[in-house]
XYZ file of C-alpha atoms in Angstrom:
354
model
C -19.152 13.977 3.411
C -19.121 12.421 6.873
C -16.084 12.732 9.110
C -13.877 9.659 9.676
C -15.008 9.665 13.310
C -18.251 8.192 11.975
C -16.568 5.223 10.424
C -16.734 1.668 11.802
C -13.607 0.604 13.669
C -12.258 -2.767 12.485
C -11.299 -5.332 15.167
C -10.568 -5.060 18.869
C -6.861 -3.988 18.852
C -6.270 -0.292 19.502
C -4.998 1.944 16.734
C -1.901 4.072 16.834
C -2.016 7.809 17.328
C -2.525 8.475 13.596
C -4.197 5.221 12.659
C -1.716 5.044 9.864
C 1.385 3.171 8.744
C 3.492 6.003 10.037
C 2.604 5.023 13.688
C 5.485 2.612 13.120
C 8.312 4.963 14.220
C 10.650 6.123 11.457
C 8.279 5.276 8.567
C 7.172 8.267 6.381
C 5.011 8.626 3.247
C 4.980 11.144 0.447
C 2.964 11.800 -2.697
C 3.195 13.545 -6.053
C -0.240 13.973 -7.586
C -0.851 14.799 -11.300
C -4.318 16.011 -11.880
C -4.885 17.701 -15.205
C -7.823 16.760 -17.346
C -7.088 13.293 -18.797
C -3.956 12.931 -16.748
C -4.993 11.570 -13.328
C -2.077 9.729 -11.782
C 0.943 10.063 -9.528
C 3.563 8.517 -7.361
C 3.495 7.474 -3.640
C 6.718 6.721 -1.790
C 7.143 4.812 1.560
C 10.440 5.402 3.293
C 11.234 2.677 5.949
C 13.590 5.019 7.762
C 15.287 8.465 7.412
C 18.605 7.045 6.405
C 19.952 5.529 3.202
C 18.334 2.049 2.703
C 21.135 1.143 0.280
C 23.545 1.401 3.114
C 21.281 0.225 5.875
C 18.951 -2.351 4.476
C 15.613 -3.232 5.999
C 14.387 -6.789 6.398
C 11.388 -7.564 4.193
C 9.402 -10.060 2.299
C 6.611 -10.117 -0.283
C 3.637 -12.392 -1.018
C 1.858 -12.558 -4.375
C -1.780 -13.375 -3.781
C -2.512 -13.094 -7.472
C 0.266 -12.225 -9.933
C -1.480 -10.137 -12.595
C 1.059 -7.344 -12.173
C 4.202 -5.701 -13.577
C 6.235 -4.755 -10.393
C 10.037 -4.477 -10.266
C 12.359 -5.843 -7.652
C 10.551 -8.893 -6.245
C 12.980 -11.504 -7.393
C 15.952 -10.154 -5.518
C 13.693 -9.246 -2.573
C 12.616 -12.936 -2.301
C 16.200 -14.075 -2.551
C 17.866 -11.761 -0.022
C 15.038 -10.647 2.226
C 15.911 -6.951 2.309
C 14.805 -3.581 0.906
C 17.465 -1.287 -0.400
C 15.383 1.514 -1.804
C 12.222 3.267 -0.536
C 9.059 1.597 -1.772
C 7.385 3.324 -4.736
C 3.837 3.015 -6.014
C 2.629 4.335 -9.379
C 0.675 3.402 -12.455
C 1.488 0.377 -14.626
C 3.206 2.207 -17.451
C 5.331 4.288 -15.141
C 7.173 1.418 -13.459
C 10.284 1.791 -15.588
C 10.540 5.495 -15.197
C 10.201 5.330 -11.392
C 12.781 2.486 -11.183
C 15.254 4.540 -13.161
C 14.627 7.433 -10.800
C 15.383 5.170 -7.801
C 18.613 3.983 -9.429
C 19.695 7.586 -10.157
C 18.879 8.734 -6.664
C 20.855 5.848 -5.145
C 23.832 6.473 -7.450
C 23.785 10.151 -6.487
C 24.017 9.269 -2.837
C 26.439 6.371 -3.375
C 28.570 7.179 -6.486
C 30.172 3.731 -6.749
C 26.825 1.979 -7.059
C 27.248 -0.595 -9.813
C 30.983 -0.063 -9.913
C 32.949 -0.734 -6.737
C 29.711 -1.240 -4.953
C 26.897 -3.682 -5.933
C 24.015 -2.653 -8.162
C 20.808 -1.428 -6.491
C 17.498 -3.283 -6.515
C 14.755 -0.761 -7.194
C 11.339 -1.647 -5.810
C 8.288 -0.393 -7.647
C 4.653 -1.592 -7.333
C 1.913 -0.689 -9.773
C -1.859 -0.732 -10.440
C -3.583 0.191 -13.758
C -5.345 3.568 -13.443
C -6.238 3.633 -17.174
C -9.978 4.175 -16.649
C -9.444 7.691 -15.290
C -5.839 8.347 -16.457
C -4.649 8.518 -20.042
C -1.899 6.006 -19.202
C -0.480 6.068 -22.710
C 0.761 9.707 -22.090
C 3.443 8.377 -19.713
C 3.032 11.457 -17.697
C 4.998 10.421 -14.656
C 8.557 11.600 -14.740
C 11.667 10.928 -12.659
C 11.249 14.322 -11.102
C 7.826 13.263 -9.862
C 9.367 10.348 -7.928
C 11.940 12.715 -6.470
C 9.235 15.123 -5.388
C 7.247 12.413 -3.737
C 10.430 11.247 -1.953
C 11.163 14.725 -0.718
C 7.571 15.120 0.567
C 7.677 12.094 2.754
C 6.409 12.833 6.315
C 4.638 11.122 9.253
C 1.466 12.979 8.364
C 0.216 12.411 4.845
C -2.937 12.664 2.805
C -5.128 9.685 1.894
C -7.726 9.095 -0.839
C -7.382 10.392 -4.359
C -3.654 11.473 -3.980
C -0.331 10.276 -5.260
C -0.394 6.888 -6.879
C -4.050 6.690 -5.898
C -5.169 9.672 -7.914
C -6.606 7.634 -10.812
C -7.370 4.369 -9.102
C -10.842 2.685 -8.999
C -12.207 0.238 -6.484
C -15.581 -1.493 -6.497
C -16.495 0.778 -9.421
C -16.033 3.729 -6.963
C -13.130 6.042 -6.464
C -10.246 4.101 -4.903
C -6.795 5.272 -3.887
C -4.495 5.467 -0.965
C -5.538 4.351 2.551
C -3.782 3.581 5.763
C -4.306 2.249 9.255
C -2.467 0.788 12.258
C -2.989 -1.494 15.246
C -1.024 -1.949 18.464
C -0.386 -5.355 19.918
C 0.517 -5.822 23.716
C 2.643 -8.815 24.527
C 2.549 -10.847 27.639
C 5.823 -9.349 28.827
C 4.486 -5.793 28.630
C 6.093 -4.932 25.294
C 3.876 -3.288 22.733
C 4.443 -3.575 18.948
C 2.819 -1.587 16.147
C 1.656 -2.965 12.786
C 0.701 -0.503 10.070
C -0.768 -0.949 6.567
C -0.917 1.232 3.511
C -2.950 0.274 0.477
C -3.207 1.273 -3.134
C -6.775 0.224 -3.694
C -7.723 -0.377 -7.387
C -9.751 -3.662 -7.221
C -13.094 -5.193 -6.534
C -16.542 -5.752 -8.076
C -19.184 -3.490 -6.575
C -21.838 -6.187 -5.790
C -19.246 -7.919 -3.586
C -18.239 -4.933 -1.452
C -18.384 -5.663 2.324
C -17.827 -2.864 4.945
C -17.148 -3.937 8.478
C -18.809 -7.269 7.886
C -21.910 -5.726 6.192
C -22.578 -6.548 2.513
C -23.303 -3.076 1.137
C -22.313 -3.710 -2.497
C -25.794 -4.592 -3.772
C -27.287 -1.506 -2.121
C -24.627 0.642 -3.697
C -25.171 -0.876 -7.086
C -28.894 -0.126 -6.714
C -28.126 3.556 -5.748
C -25.847 3.862 -8.891
C -28.292 1.931 -11.072
C -25.444 -0.578 -11.632
C -23.705 -0.443 -14.885
C -22.645 -3.343 -17.063
C -19.130 -2.864 -15.592
C -20.362 -4.147 -12.143
C -21.176 -7.526 -13.735
C -17.755 -7.887 -15.524
C -14.895 -10.128 -14.213
C -12.392 -8.654 -11.702
C -9.771 -6.569 -13.546
C -8.274 -4.431 -10.812
C -5.357 -4.709 -8.475
C -4.210 -3.827 -4.839
C -0.872 -3.191 -3.437
C -0.553 -3.630 0.374
C 2.484 -2.433 2.309
C 2.690 -3.652 5.931
C 5.235 -2.173 8.415
C 6.047 -3.310 11.946
C 8.519 -2.473 14.676
C 8.472 -6.034 15.939
C 11.782 -7.852 15.496
C 11.026 -10.332 12.666
C 13.198 -11.998 10.018
C 12.314 -12.250 6.328
C 10.604 -15.626 6.782
C 8.363 -14.293 9.555
C 7.677 -11.123 7.570
C 6.405 -13.267 4.727
C 4.067 -14.962 7.206
C 2.907 -11.526 8.305
C 2.383 -10.308 4.771
C 0.220 -13.308 3.986
C -2.187 -12.334 6.840
C -2.872 -9.018 5.126
C -4.785 -11.164 2.545
C -7.316 -11.978 5.274
C -8.170 -8.327 5.648
C -8.430 -7.884 1.943
C -10.805 -10.918 1.636
C -13.102 -9.535 4.249
C -13.899 -6.516 1.969
C -15.211 -8.784 -0.658
C -12.137 -9.575 -2.771
C -11.679 -13.093 -4.131
C -8.249 -12.322 -5.654
C -9.817 -12.520 -9.126
C -8.141 -13.778 -12.255
C -7.365 -10.264 -13.605
C -6.289 -8.800 -10.257
C -2.715 -8.093 -9.218
C -2.743 -8.558 -5.445
C 0.642 -8.030 -3.787
C 1.737 -7.516 -0.190
C 5.058 -6.367 1.072
C 5.937 -6.457 4.764
C 9.095 -4.975 6.436
C 10.346 -4.446 9.898
C 12.041 -1.360 11.332
C 13.407 -3.202 14.367
C 16.915 -3.416 12.902
C 18.829 -2.791 9.647
C 21.304 -4.934 7.739
C 24.624 -3.246 6.765
C 25.618 -3.224 3.135
C 29.240 -4.275 3.754
C 30.845 -7.145 5.534
C 33.230 -4.854 7.509
C 30.219 -3.249 9.267
C 28.880 -5.263 12.178
C 25.616 -7.140 11.628
C 23.304 -6.560 14.649
C 22.599 -9.411 16.954
C 18.811 -9.249 17.214
C 16.615 -11.646 19.188
C 13.703 -12.387 16.847
C 10.167 -12.749 18.174
C 9.218 -16.357 18.713
C 6.857 -17.783 16.147
C 4.345 -18.792 18.789
C 3.928 -15.119 19.700
C 2.938 -13.935 16.241
C -0.814 -14.320 16.367
C -1.398 -10.809 17.687
C 0.689 -9.392 14.838
C -1.277 -11.504 12.404
C -4.530 -10.084 13.738
C -3.060 -6.587 13.437
C -2.050 -7.116 9.834
C -5.503 -8.344 8.924
C -7.388 -5.569 10.781
C -5.206 -2.719 9.697
C -5.417 -3.857 6.027
C -9.216 -3.974 6.135
C -9.406 -0.583 7.894
C -6.889 0.981 5.345
C -9.035 -0.184 2.529
C -12.110 1.421 4.123
C -10.092 4.631 4.633
C -9.011 4.694 0.980
C -12.669 4.418 -0.144
C -14.007 6.845 2.362
C -11.349 9.569 2.047
C -11.334 9.493 -1.752
C -12.839 12.410 -3.593
C -14.776 12.027 -6.897
C -12.617 12.233 -10.021
C -13.420 12.840 -13.685
C -10.630 12.003 -16.063
C -9.873 10.538 -19.519
C -12.749 10.720 -22.022
C -15.017 12.114 -19.326
C -14.924 8.853 -17.316
C -15.984 9.397 -13.700
C -15.725 7.697 -10.421
C -17.991 8.656 -7.536
C -16.697 8.587 -3.992
C -18.083 6.289 -1.323
C -18.557 9.223 1.022
C -20.983 10.991 -1.281
C -23.102 7.923 -1.844
C -23.447 6.715 1.657
C -24.833 9.088 4.277
C -23.777 8.905 7.885
C -27.238 7.360 8.681
C -26.339 4.499 6.466
C -23.008 3.902 8.230
C -24.183 4.407 11.799
C -25.600 0.908 12.274
C -22.132 -0.400 11.397
C -20.343 1.619 14.057
């Protein structure tokens, strides 16, 4: 497989040191991967900061591009504009288990949760990995969430790992991908925008890489199956982080721009696709109690957001490319198999795109 140094670079903005969401200071990511025959699934956790998000909430907003999904926590997030747990990604049938694990973890750290303190709003996103994973086994446990949480770090694996283990994208192996872009402002300040995707969407003939329609060539290489002509049935979860001081309204606008990066890869937000974007800022936190001071933060002016919008679109597109390229082939339930993009496309094929 070609190294990632051979990959096309999306856009003109520079990447952060890792070219990952963890280039936003304080953000960490962890996985728990289950890979055992017909069980090909897992959990991925994104922590917005090292503290307790129930006590120090993070401003956030979500956008539903197409709502064919079963996530938990979006209603309260839309109302209050804050996160109060880490962000969890998993398969469709494991949402309840992971949400329960988040509640238990919060109650262990804050014993009066739901008593003297308010209840906690767990936040879990999902995609259906049932082609490779025997989803009816309900293999993910609360312990798997806790292991993913404990494993969170600034350096993390991408591809067929964590929640991405059993995911498919463009009839290829999908999974976890990440990227970042840095935006220099006129006053000399630099902000970072990072994206992490759980890619499980797309029809192969529509795949576009760095502006080049490669889907038809891939379909020819694979002697396209009937599946490639079927309607869109996948999903994608996109998590966008930034250190720019934005409020929930502005973060919703930022989240929407990730959809531009998604569309560039060939997605049309199909009828059967659950396409959700969450954006959050690490520039400040909101205290859980009225007796703790609320920070006085000067938000970035709306007229200065275009660079961040570009960064959200470019880092999302790059993250999807990384998810496809860093994935390894997986065989799972009933012998179902997904080949990886990197084993199908040689470096010579990609070099004209660089």
